[in-house]
Amino acid sequence: MIVDDSVVIRGLISRWVEAEPDMVVAASLRTGLDAVNQLERVKPDVAVLDIEMPELDGISALPQLLAKKRDLVVIMASTLTRRNAEISFKALSLGAADYIPKPETTREPHAADIFKHDLLQKIRSLGGRVRRRASAASAAPAVERARDPHPAPLAPLTPATPSVASQAALVKRSFGPTAPRVLLIGSSTGGPQALMSVVAEIGPVIDRFPVLITQHMPPTFTTILAEHLARASRHPAHEGIDGEAIKPGNIYLAPGGKHMRVAKQGGNPVIALDDGPPVNFCKPAVDPLFTSAIDVWQSGILAVVLTGMGSDGMRGGKEIVAAGGSVIAQDEATSVVWGMPGAVANAGVCAAVLPLNQIGPKVVRLFAGDRS
């Protein structure tokens, strides 16, 4: 279901979706009020919801849509203004699955191509999971379903816990013998919420060591994310600045639209921003941060890969482990999308695959000297 007051945007997204063999446009609507009124009739799996619309804007329509269809996947679409970025963050806290920035003009092929790629990937990944969960629920034995004649609706985007067998099948390696001296984190879809949870629990680590984060996110959004990270962690957090010294006690976030690498200057670690092409379709990307850190900290790296689509971080994770460092991945049960963490877990480079609420405490123990 496409909800946008711009006929150009509605037409553009409709053409893209209808061209995909596994997608169909359930409805193309002009206002949030239209979406609320027609939701039960069209029964969409996914809603692409504009923020600024007449009659009922996106942030006001969101809770009404989720109240009517709890498992609806809502992707907020907005232009890159600070106000809209702040609204998008609020939408995530209200139950939106993700957000996507709309290009300032669709006449620029590069901007339109990135928007198309990202949007279709989000629709397919997030919507497909809801479909798979619905199919699994409908396939449950009738006797199990009969136990509760009024089962609670599924919570949005909460995957079923992987089987013990699938968890045990993951090849895990020992943590590196060297105590870590830096914490690197990569994340994407679902990352903002996951990052808040982790940084709130690792205060003792931030006090003594630098923390560098790459979250797939556009400009303006990363500025606001840094502010949220500072509040959640109660430590300084800001977008990395080219050439600035990397010091303990700080959280450095890759700025939207640029890769954040690290380098040595006068023997000391510094931020090195890179305006090169996207890596793994992302800019910023996780792999440039992971791989560049090896020249600075060698085996003293602990990398954490949180929820996200794609496989960004897998190549860098392999190189970190080859250099003697260690990698932790978020588990499937607590990930919004088990793409990035699943890629590193299935590549056999992880020393641990953990639920989100266990990652922070584990990181604290590792930096305190625990190598188990």
mmCIF file of C-alpha atoms in Angstrom:
data_model
loop_
_atom_site.group_PDB
_atom_site.id
_atom_site.type_symbol
_atom_site.label_atom_id
_atom_site.label_comp_id
_atom_site.label_asym_id
_atom_site.label_seq_id
_atom_site.Cartn_x
_atom_site.Cartn_y
_atom_site.Cartn_z
ATOM 1 C CA MET A 1 0.000 0.000 0.000
ATOM 2 C CA ILE A 2 1.546 3.276 -1.169
ATOM 3 C CA VAL A 3 0.430 6.356 0.752
ATOM 4 C CA ASP A 4 1.789 9.686 -0.545
ATOM 5 C CA ASP A 5 0.161 12.958 -1.577
ATOM 6 C CA SER A 6 2.559 13.265 -4.539
ATOM 7 C CA VAL A 7 1.092 11.690 -7.668
ATOM 8 C CA VAL A 8 4.618 11.493 -9.108
ATOM 9 C CA ILE A 9 5.960 9.469 -6.156
ATOM 10 C CA ARG A 10 2.892 7.221 -6.077
ATOM 11 C CA GLY A 11 3.232 6.517 -9.795
ATOM 12 C CA LEU A 12 6.963 5.894 -9.557
ATOM 13 C CA ILE A 13 6.750 3.444 -6.660
ATOM 14 C CA SER A 14 3.727 1.714 -8.203
ATOM 15 C CA ARG A 15 5.622 1.040 -11.435
ATOM 16 C CA TRP A 16 8.624 -0.315 -9.563
ATOM 17 C CA VAL A 17 6.536 -2.606 -7.366
ATOM 18 C CA GLU A 18 4.350 -3.915 -10.180
ATOM 19 C CA ALA A 19 7.468 -4.789 -12.187
ATOM 20 C CA GLU A 20 8.610 -7.187 -9.427
ATOM 21 C CA PRO A 21 7.379 -10.774 -9.803
ATOM 22 C CA ASP A 22 6.788 -11.228 -6.063
ATOM 23 C CA MET A 23 5.032 -7.924 -5.297
ATOM 24 C CA VAL A 24 1.712 -6.272 -6.099
ATOM 25 C CA VAL A 25 0.327 -2.811 -5.298
ATOM 26 C CA ALA A 26 -2.608 -3.323 -2.928
ATOM 27 C CA ALA A 27 -3.601 0.359 -3.058
ATOM 28 C CA SER A 28 -2.210 3.752 -4.049
ATOM 29 C CA LEU A 29 -3.619 6.444 -1.767
ATOM 30 C CA ARG A 30 -3.206 10.190 -1.286
ATOM 31 C CA THR A 31 -3.650 10.699 2.462
ATOM 32 C CA GLY A 32 -3.174 8.946 5.772
ATOM 33 C CA LEU A 33 -6.932 9.137 6.310
ATOM 34 C CA ASP A 34 -7.510 7.178 3.093
ATOM 35 C CA ALA A 35 -5.042 4.561 4.343
ATOM 36 C CA VAL A 36 -6.765 4.161 7.711
ATOM 37 C CA ASN A 37 -10.202 3.943 6.114
ATOM 38 C CA GLN A 38 -9.202 1.423 3.431
ATOM 39 C CA LEU A 39 -6.739 -0.731 5.373
ATOM 40 C CA GLU A 40 -9.183 -3.484 6.295
ATOM 41 C CA ARG A 41 -10.447 -3.673 2.716
ATOM 42 C CA VAL A 42 -7.086 -3.891 0.920
ATOM 43 C CA LYS A 43 -5.245 -5.925 3.605
ATOM 44 C CA PRO A 44 -1.649 -4.989 2.659
ATOM 45 C CA ASP A 45 1.445 -6.672 4.090
ATOM 46 C CA VAL A 46 3.493 -3.474 3.771
ATOM 47 C CA ALA A 47 2.639 0.224 3.784
ATOM 48 C CA VAL A 48 5.026 2.833 2.394
ATOM 49 C CA LEU A 49 3.855 5.866 4.342
ATOM 50 C CA ASP A 50 4.762 9.468 3.565
ATOM 51 C CA ILE A 51 5.223 11.793 6.529
ATOM 52 C CA GLU A 52 3.778 15.040 5.181
ATOM 53 C CA MET A 53 0.233 14.645 3.823
ATOM 54 C CA PRO A 54 -3.060 16.552 4.031
ATOM 55 C CA GLU A 55 -5.987 15.486 6.246
ATOM 56 C CA LEU A 56 -3.913 12.989 8.257
ATOM 57 C CA ASP A 57 -0.117 12.960 8.171
ATOM 58 C CA GLY A 58 2.034 9.867 8.400
ATOM 59 C CA ILE A 59 3.009 10.082 12.064
ATOM 60 C CA SER A 60 -0.655 10.502 13.044
ATOM 61 C CA ALA A 61 -1.827 7.706 10.764
ATOM 62 C CA LEU A 62 0.834 5.243 11.951
ATOM 63 C CA PRO A 63 -0.673 4.252 15.333
ATOM 64 C CA GLN A 64 -4.139 4.014 13.808
ATOM 65 C CA LEU A 65 -2.882 1.677 11.081
ATOM 66 C CA LEU A 66 -1.038 -0.541 13.560
ATOM 67 C CA ALA A 67 -4.081 -0.626 15.842
ATOM 68 C CA LYS A 68 -6.130 -2.066 12.966
ATOM 69 C CA LYS A 69 -3.420 -4.454 11.679
ATOM 70 C CA ARG A 70 -0.779 -5.220 14.257
ATOM 71 C CA ASP A 71 1.534 -7.101 11.925
ATOM 72 C CA LEU A 72 1.498 -4.414 9.227
ATOM 73 C CA VAL A 73 5.010 -3.487 8.108
ATOM 74 C CA VAL A 74 5.202 0.305 7.875
ATOM 75 C CA ILE A 75 8.123 1.932 6.061
ATOM 76 C CA MET A 76 8.188 5.688 6.619
ATOM 77 C CA ALA A 77 9.234 7.773 3.606
ATOM 78 C CA SER A 78 10.472 11.320 4.047
ATOM 79 C CA THR A 79 12.662 14.021 2.586
ATOM 80 C CA LEU A 80 16.022 14.725 4.195
ATOM 81 C CA THR A 81 15.107 17.510 6.589
ATOM 82 C CA ARG A 82 15.967 17.544 10.264
ATOM 83 C CA ARG A 83 12.287 17.734 11.173
ATOM 84 C CA ASN A 84 11.430 14.698 9.069
ATOM 85 C CA ALA A 85 14.426 12.794 10.399
ATOM 86 C CA GLU A 86 13.244 13.430 13.953
ATOM 87 C CA ILE A 87 9.730 12.320 13.001
ATOM 88 C CA SER A 88 11.155 9.154 11.450
ATOM 89 C CA PHE A 89 12.937 8.330 14.713
ATOM 90 C CA LYS A 90 9.685 8.898 16.592
ATOM 91 C CA ALA A 91 7.910 6.622 14.124
ATOM 92 C CA LEU A 92 10.374 3.810 14.880
ATOM 93 C CA SER A 93 9.523 4.105 18.570
ATOM 94 C CA LEU A 94 5.807 3.938 17.693
ATOM 95 C CA GLY A 95 6.141 0.703 15.756
ATOM 96 C CA ALA A 96 7.295 1.584 12.233
ATOM 97 C CA ALA A 97 9.566 -1.125 10.841
ATOM 98 C CA ASP A 98 11.942 1.161 8.969
ATOM 99 C CA TYR A 99 12.322 4.448 7.125
ATOM 100 C CA ILE A 100 13.603 5.477 3.724
ATOM 101 C CA PRO A 101 14.708 8.930 2.561
ATOM 102 C CA LYS A 102 13.064 10.172 -0.630
ATOM 103 C CA PRO A 103 15.418 11.800 -3.168
ATOM 104 C CA GLU A 104 15.061 15.566 -3.483
ATOM 105 C CA THR A 105 14.347 15.043 -7.167
ATOM 106 C CA THR A 106 13.551 11.870 -9.080
ATOM 107 C CA ARG A 107 15.090 13.386 -12.206
ATOM 108 C CA GLU A 108 18.582 12.412 -11.047
ATOM 109 C CA PRO A 109 19.059 8.797 -12.228
ATOM 110 C CA HIS A 110 21.615 7.944 -9.534
ATOM 111 C CA ALA A 111 19.369 9.185 -6.701
ATOM 112 C CA ALA A 112 16.297 7.450 -8.140
ATOM 113 C CA ASP A 113 18.196 4.177 -8.647
ATOM 114 C CA ILE A 114 19.406 4.114 -5.026
ATOM 115 C CA PHE A 115 15.897 4.945 -3.771
ATOM 116 C CA LYS A 116 14.430 2.154 -5.900
ATOM 117 C CA HIS A 117 17.011 -0.429 -4.817
ATOM 118 C CA ASP A 118 16.663 0.391 -1.122
ATOM 119 C CA LEU A 119 12.864 0.547 -1.153
ATOM 120 C CA LEU A 120 12.351 -2.750 -2.982
ATOM 121 C CA GLN A 121 14.906 -4.453 -0.757
ATOM 122 C CA LYS A 122 13.119 -3.226 2.378
ATOM 123 C CA ILE A 123 9.681 -4.216 1.087
ATOM 124 C CA ARG A 124 10.856 -7.678 0.068
ATOM 125 C CA SER A 125 12.852 -8.400 3.221
ATOM 126 C CA LEU A 126 10.465 -7.006 5.817
ATOM 127 C CA GLY A 127 7.234 -7.983 4.066
ATOM 128 C CA GLY A 128 8.509 -11.416 3.177
ATOM 129 C CA ARG A 129 9.247 -12.186 6.805
ATOM 130 C CA VAL A 130 5.715 -11.363 7.842
ATOM 131 C CA ARG A 131 4.387 -13.625 5.081
ATOM 132 C CA ARG A 132 6.675 -16.475 6.176
ATOM 133 C CA ARG A 133 5.616 -16.096 9.799
ATOM 134 C CA ALA A 134 1.946 -16.086 8.814
ATOM 135 C CA SER A 135 2.483 -19.256 6.778
ATOM 136 C CA ALA A 136 4.275 -20.939 9.681
ATOM 137 C CA ALA A 137 1.454 -19.992 12.038
ATOM 138 C CA SER A 138 -1.219 -21.345 9.688
ATOM 139 C CA ALA A 139 0.722 -24.597 9.333
ATOM 140 C CA ALA A 140 0.773 -25.216 13.090
ATOM 141 C CA PRO A 141 -0.996 -28.404 14.221
ATOM 142 C CA ALA A 142 -4.721 -27.908 14.683
ATOM 143 C CA VAL A 143 -4.528 -29.253 18.220
ATOM 144 C CA GLU A 144 -2.079 -26.506 19.163
ATOM 145 C CA ARG A 145 -4.288 -23.803 17.682
ATOM 146 C CA ALA A 146 -7.347 -25.227 19.410
ATOM 147 C CA ARG A 147 -5.855 -24.675 22.837
ATOM 148 C CA ASP A 148 -6.520 -20.954 22.586
ATOM 149 C CA PRO A 149 -9.629 -19.903 20.691
ATOM 150 C CA HIS A 150 -8.590 -16.260 20.856
ATOM 151 C CA PRO A 151 -4.829 -16.173 20.184
ATOM 152 C CA ALA A 152 -3.077 -12.842 20.543
ATOM 153 C CA PRO A 153 -2.050 -11.245 17.241
ATOM 154 C CA LEU A 154 1.566 -11.519 16.236
ATOM 155 C CA ALA A 155 3.804 -8.695 17.386
ATOM 156 C CA PRO A 156 5.264 -6.859 14.388
ATOM 157 C CA LEU A 157 8.649 -8.009 13.173
ATOM 158 C CA THR A 158 9.410 -10.416 15.988
ATOM 159 C CA PRO A 159 10.725 -13.568 14.325
ATOM 160 C CA ALA A 160 10.292 -17.011 15.736
ATOM 161 C CA THR A 161 13.211 -18.297 17.759
ATOM 162 C CA PRO A 162 15.537 -20.414 15.607
ATOM 163 C CA SER A 163 15.550 -24.102 16.444
ATOM 164 C CA VAL A 164 18.205 -25.460 18.757
ATOM 165 C CA ALA A 165 19.540 -27.492 15.845
ATOM 166 C CA SER A 166 19.990 -24.451 13.613
ATOM 167 C CA GLN A 167 21.726 -22.524 16.394
ATOM 168 C CA ALA A 168 24.015 -25.458 17.163
ATOM 169 C CA ALA A 169 24.890 -25.827 13.482
ATOM 170 C CA LEU A 170 26.608 -22.443 13.451
ATOM 171 C CA VAL A 171 30.374 -22.815 13.555
ATOM 172 C CA LYS A 172 31.816 -20.693 16.338
ATOM 173 C CA ARG A 173 35.468 -20.026 17.063
ATOM 174 C CA SER A 174 37.259 -19.030 20.232
ATOM 175 C CA PHE A 175 37.650 -15.375 21.159
ATOM 176 C CA GLY A 176 41.036 -13.995 20.181
ATOM 177 C CA PRO A 177 43.772 -14.232 22.829
ATOM 178 C CA THR A 178 44.370 -10.459 22.850
ATOM 179 C CA ALA A 179 42.224 -8.215 25.049
ATOM 180 C CA PRO A 180 40.303 -5.792 22.793
ATOM 181 C CA ARG A 181 41.332 -2.144 22.634
ATOM 182 C CA VAL A 182 38.515 -0.830 20.447
ATOM 183 C CA LEU A 183 34.862 -1.687 19.875
ATOM 184 C CA LEU A 184 33.476 -1.538 16.331
ATOM 185 C CA ILE A 185 29.742 -1.904 15.631
ATOM 186 C CA GLY A 186 27.915 -2.297 12.310
ATOM 187 C CA SER A 187 24.141 -2.185 11.865
ATOM 188 C CA SER A 188 21.349 -1.415 9.421
ATOM 189 C CA THR A 189 17.579 -2.150 9.476
ATOM 190 C CA GLY A 190 16.460 -2.149 13.106
ATOM 191 C CA GLY A 191 19.859 -0.782 14.080
ATOM 192 C CA PRO A 192 18.889 2.471 15.818
ATOM 193 C CA GLN A 193 16.850 0.654 18.467
ATOM 194 C CA ALA A 194 19.471 -2.080 18.842
ATOM 195 C CA LEU A 195 22.280 0.451 19.172
ATOM 196 C CA MET A 196 20.429 2.308 21.952
ATOM 197 C CA SER A 197 20.129 -0.940 23.859
ATOM 198 C CA VAL A 198 23.805 -1.867 23.507
ATOM 199 C CA VAL A 199 25.387 1.521 24.270
ATOM 200 C CA ALA A 200 23.219 1.916 27.370
ATOM 201 C CA GLU A 201 24.890 -1.189 28.827
ATOM 202 C CA ILE A 202 28.567 -0.663 27.980
ATOM 203 C CA GLY A 203 29.427 2.438 29.995
ATOM 204 C CA PRO A 204 32.530 0.862 31.589
ATOM 205 C CA VAL A 205 33.861 0.042 28.111
ATOM 206 C CA ILE A 206 33.227 3.535 26.709
ATOM 207 C CA ASP A 207 34.991 5.048 29.736
ATOM 208 C CA ARG A 208 38.263 3.329 28.808
ATOM 209 C CA PHE A 209 38.076 2.583 25.083
ATOM 210 C CA PRO A 210 36.824 4.234 21.868
ATOM 211 C CA VAL A 211 33.636 2.979 20.210
ATOM 212 C CA LEU A 212 33.146 3.400 16.453
ATOM 213 C CA ILE A 213 29.793 2.732 14.776
ATOM 214 C CA THR A 214 28.600 2.486 11.194
ATOM 215 C CA GLN A 215 24.823 2.484 10.802
ATOM 216 C CA HIS A 216 23.379 2.487 7.279
ATOM 217 C CA MET A 217 21.708 5.888 7.366
ATOM 218 C CA PRO A 218 21.557 9.085 5.274
ATOM 219 C CA PRO A 219 22.846 12.545 6.207
ATOM 220 C CA THR A 220 20.837 14.453 8.834
ATOM 221 C CA PHE A 221 19.577 11.136 10.198
ATOM 222 C CA THR A 222 23.059 10.285 11.506
ATOM 223 C CA THR A 223 23.296 13.677 13.198
ATOM 224 C CA ILE A 224 20.151 12.910 15.161
ATOM 225 C CA LEU A 225 21.178 9.306 15.819
ATOM 226 C CA ALA A 226 24.400 10.572 17.412
ATOM 227 C CA GLU A 227 22.338 12.763 19.744
ATOM 228 C CA HIS A 228 20.198 9.760 20.717
ATOM 229 C CA LEU A 229 23.309 7.640 21.320
ATOM 230 C CA ALA A 230 24.763 10.324 23.588
ATOM 231 C CA ARG A 231 21.604 10.351 25.696
ATOM 232 C CA ALA A 232 21.325 6.548 25.815
ATOM 233 C CA SER A 233 24.982 5.984 26.722
ATOM 234 C CA ARG A 234 25.500 9.120 28.850
ATOM 235 C CA HIS A 235 28.781 9.590 26.999
ATOM 236 C CA PRO A 236 29.844 11.952 24.209
ATOM 237 C CA ALA A 237 28.706 10.744 20.785
ATOM 238 C CA HIS A 238 29.067 12.551 17.472
ATOM 239 C CA GLU A 239 29.581 12.033 13.770
ATOM 240 C CA GLY A 240 33.208 11.363 12.944
ATOM 241 C CA ILE A 241 35.205 14.330 11.634
ATOM 242 C CA ASP A 242 37.962 13.791 9.092
ATOM 243 C CA GLY A 243 41.367 13.883 10.790
ATOM 244 C CA GLU A 244 40.098 14.002 14.393
ATOM 245 C CA ALA A 245 41.908 11.964 17.015
ATOM 246 C CA ILE A 246 40.151 8.826 18.251
ATOM 247 C CA LYS A 247 40.085 8.824 22.042
ATOM 248 C CA PRO A 248 38.601 6.667 24.815
ATOM 249 C CA GLY A 249 35.375 7.943 26.331
ATOM 250 C CA ASN A 250 33.811 8.775 22.962
ATOM 251 C CA ILE A 251 31.391 7.223 20.484
ATOM 252 C CA TYR A 252 32.154 8.019 16.837
ATOM 253 C CA LEU A 253 29.366 7.529 14.288
ATOM 254 C CA ALA A 254 29.933 7.343 10.535
ATOM 255 C CA PRO A 255 28.242 10.406 8.987
ATOM 256 C CA GLY A 256 25.535 9.749 6.418
ATOM 257 C CA GLY A 257 26.816 9.818 2.844
ATOM 258 C CA LYS A 258 30.463 9.054 3.695
ATOM 259 C CA HIS A 259 32.429 5.979 4.662
ATOM 260 C CA MET A 260 34.227 6.226 8.008
ATOM 261 C CA ARG A 261 37.630 4.587 8.067
ATOM 262 C CA VAL A 262 40.460 4.850 10.590
ATOM 263 C CA ALA A 263 44.113 5.638 9.964
ATOM 264 C CA LYS A 264 47.294 6.510 11.827
ATOM 265 C CA GLN A 265 48.621 10.035 12.075
ATOM 266 C CA GLY A 266 51.811 10.528 14.023
ATOM 267 C CA GLY A 267 51.338 7.040 15.403
ATOM 268 C CA ASN A 268 47.887 7.844 16.785
ATOM 269 C CA PRO A 269 44.495 6.652 15.481
ATOM 270 C CA VAL A 270 42.390 9.228 13.625
ATOM 271 C CA ILE A 271 39.121 9.315 11.689
ATOM 272 C CA ALA A 272 39.479 9.213 7.905
ATOM 273 C CA LEU A 273 36.295 10.019 5.988
ATOM 274 C CA ASP A 274 35.966 8.640 2.478
ATOM 275 C CA ASP A 275 33.643 10.074 -0.189
ATOM 276 C CA GLY A 276 34.182 7.159 -2.559
ATOM 277 C CA PRO A 277 31.467 5.021 -4.187
ATOM 278 C CA PRO A 278 29.000 2.897 -2.177
ATOM 279 C CA VAL A 279 30.268 -0.397 -0.794
ATOM 280 C CA ASN A 280 27.731 -3.245 -0.636
ATOM 281 C CA PHE A 281 25.215 -0.693 -1.992
ATOM 282 C CA CYS A 282 25.772 1.371 1.183
ATOM 283 C CA LYS A 283 27.399 4.672 2.078
ATOM 284 C CA PRO A 284 28.439 4.606 4.842
ATOM 285 C CA ALA A 285 29.295 0.909 4.822
ATOM 286 C CA VAL A 286 30.547 -1.322 7.613
ATOM 287 C CA ASP A 287 33.339 -3.127 5.724
ATOM 288 C CA PRO A 288 35.515 -0.001 5.231
ATOM 289 C CA LEU A 289 35.466 0.638 8.992
ATOM 290 C CA PHE A 290 36.203 -2.976 9.887
ATOM 291 C CA THR A 291 39.031 -3.516 7.414
ATOM 292 C CA SER A 292 40.776 -0.175 8.007
ATOM 293 C CA ALA A 293 40.830 -0.714 11.772
ATOM 294 C CA ILE A 294 43.131 -3.711 11.420
ATOM 295 C CA ASP A 295 46.130 -1.548 10.466
ATOM 296 C CA VAL A 296 45.590 0.499 13.642
ATOM 297 C CA TRP A 297 44.642 -2.047 16.321
ATOM 298 C CA GLN A 298 45.705 -5.377 14.728
ATOM 299 C CA SER A 299 44.365 -8.199 16.937
ATOM 300 C CA GLY A 300 42.923 -5.841 19.554
ATOM 301 C CA ILE A 301 39.532 -5.478 17.835
ATOM 302 C CA LEU A 302 36.114 -6.605 18.990
ATOM 303 C CA ALA A 303 33.504 -6.179 16.247
ATOM 304 C CA VAL A 304 29.750 -6.500 16.774
ATOM 305 C CA VAL A 305 27.323 -6.956 13.864
ATOM 306 C CA LEU A 306 23.729 -6.061 14.701
ATOM 307 C CA THR A 307 20.447 -6.424 12.816
ATOM 308 C CA GLY A 308 20.381 -5.375 9.173
ATOM 309 C CA MET A 309 19.735 -6.387 5.572
ATOM 310 C CA GLY A 310 22.429 -7.611 3.224
ATOM 311 C CA SER A 311 25.871 -8.919 4.089
ATOM 312 C CA ASP A 312 27.838 -5.746 4.846
ATOM 313 C CA GLY A 313 30.379 -6.502 7.583
ATOM 314 C CA MET A 314 31.002 -10.111 6.562
ATOM 315 C CA ARG A 315 34.160 -9.418 4.544
ATOM 316 C CA GLY A 316 35.494 -7.069 7.204
ATOM 317 C CA GLY A 317 34.598 -9.571 9.926
ATOM 318 C CA LYS A 318 36.607 -12.266 8.170
ATOM 319 C CA GLU A 319 39.642 -9.988 7.961
ATOM 320 C CA ILE A 320 39.342 -8.984 11.629
ATOM 321 C CA VAL A 321 39.314 -12.640 12.680
ATOM 322 C CA ALA A 322 42.239 -13.428 10.372
ATOM 323 C CA ALA A 323 44.188 -10.662 12.158
ATOM 324 C CA GLY A 324 43.423 -12.177 15.579
ATOM 325 C CA GLY A 325 40.385 -10.112 16.564
ATOM 326 C CA SER A 326 36.899 -11.305 17.460
ATOM 327 C CA VAL A 327 33.357 -10.912 16.122
ATOM 328 C CA ILE A 328 29.962 -11.145 17.845
ATOM 329 C CA ALA A 329 26.684 -11.297 15.912
ATOM 330 C CA GLN A 330 23.158 -10.573 17.080
ATOM 331 C CA ASP A 331 21.004 -13.696 16.939
ATOM 332 C CA GLU A 332 18.108 -14.238 14.558
ATOM 333 C CA ALA A 333 15.421 -14.231 17.232
ATOM 334 C CA THR A 334 16.091 -10.637 18.281
ATOM 335 C CA SER A 335 17.067 -9.178 14.887
ATOM 336 C CA VAL A 336 14.573 -7.211 12.825
ATOM 337 C CA VAL A 337 16.379 -8.652 9.795
ATOM 338 C CA TRP A 338 18.999 -11.390 10.138
ATOM 339 C CA GLY A 339 20.901 -10.420 7.019
ATOM 340 C CA MET A 340 24.155 -8.835 8.152
ATOM 341 C CA PRO A 341 24.510 -10.780 11.427
ATOM 342 C CA GLY A 342 23.353 -13.957 9.692
ATOM 343 C CA ALA A 343 26.013 -13.490 7.020
ATOM 344 C CA VAL A 344 28.875 -13.292 9.528
ATOM 345 C CA ALA A 345 27.393 -16.077 11.656
ATOM 346 C CA ASN A 346 27.040 -18.420 8.688
ATOM 347 C CA ALA A 347 30.540 -17.513 7.463
ATOM 348 C CA GLY A 348 31.918 -19.143 10.616
ATOM 349 C CA VAL A 349 33.793 -16.085 11.887
ATOM 350 C CA CYS A 350 31.780 -15.424 15.078
ATOM 351 C CA ALA A 351 32.957 -16.236 18.560
ATOM 352 C CA ALA A 352 29.394 -15.711 19.821
ATOM 353 C CA VAL A 353 25.879 -15.291 18.403
ATOM 354 C CA LEU A 354 23.791 -13.666 21.129
ATOM 355 C CA PRO A 355 20.370 -12.183 21.843
ATOM 356 C CA LEU A 356 20.428 -8.394 21.891
ATOM 357 C CA ASN A 357 20.068 -8.161 25.675
ATOM 358 C CA GLN A 358 23.178 -10.316 26.188
ATOM 359 C CA ILE A 359 25.505 -8.431 23.855
ATOM 360 C CA GLY A 360 26.210 -5.423 26.091
ATOM 361 C CA PRO A 361 27.054 -7.479 29.210
ATOM 362 C CA LYS A 362 29.235 -9.825 27.134
ATOM 363 C CA VAL A 363 31.144 -6.872 25.649
ATOM 364 C CA VAL A 364 31.795 -5.490 29.141
ATOM 365 C CA ARG A 365 33.162 -8.848 30.322
ATOM 366 C CA LEU A 366 35.421 -9.229 27.285
ATOM 367 C CA PHE A 367 36.964 -5.796 27.759
ATOM 368 C CA ALA A 368 37.472 -6.635 31.428
ATOM 369 C CA GLY A 369 39.627 -9.630 30.453
ATOM 370 C CA ASP A 370 37.185 -12.527 30.113
ATOM 371 C CA ARG A 371 38.155 -14.591 27.051
ATOM 372 C CA SER A 372 35.580 -17.368 27.406
#
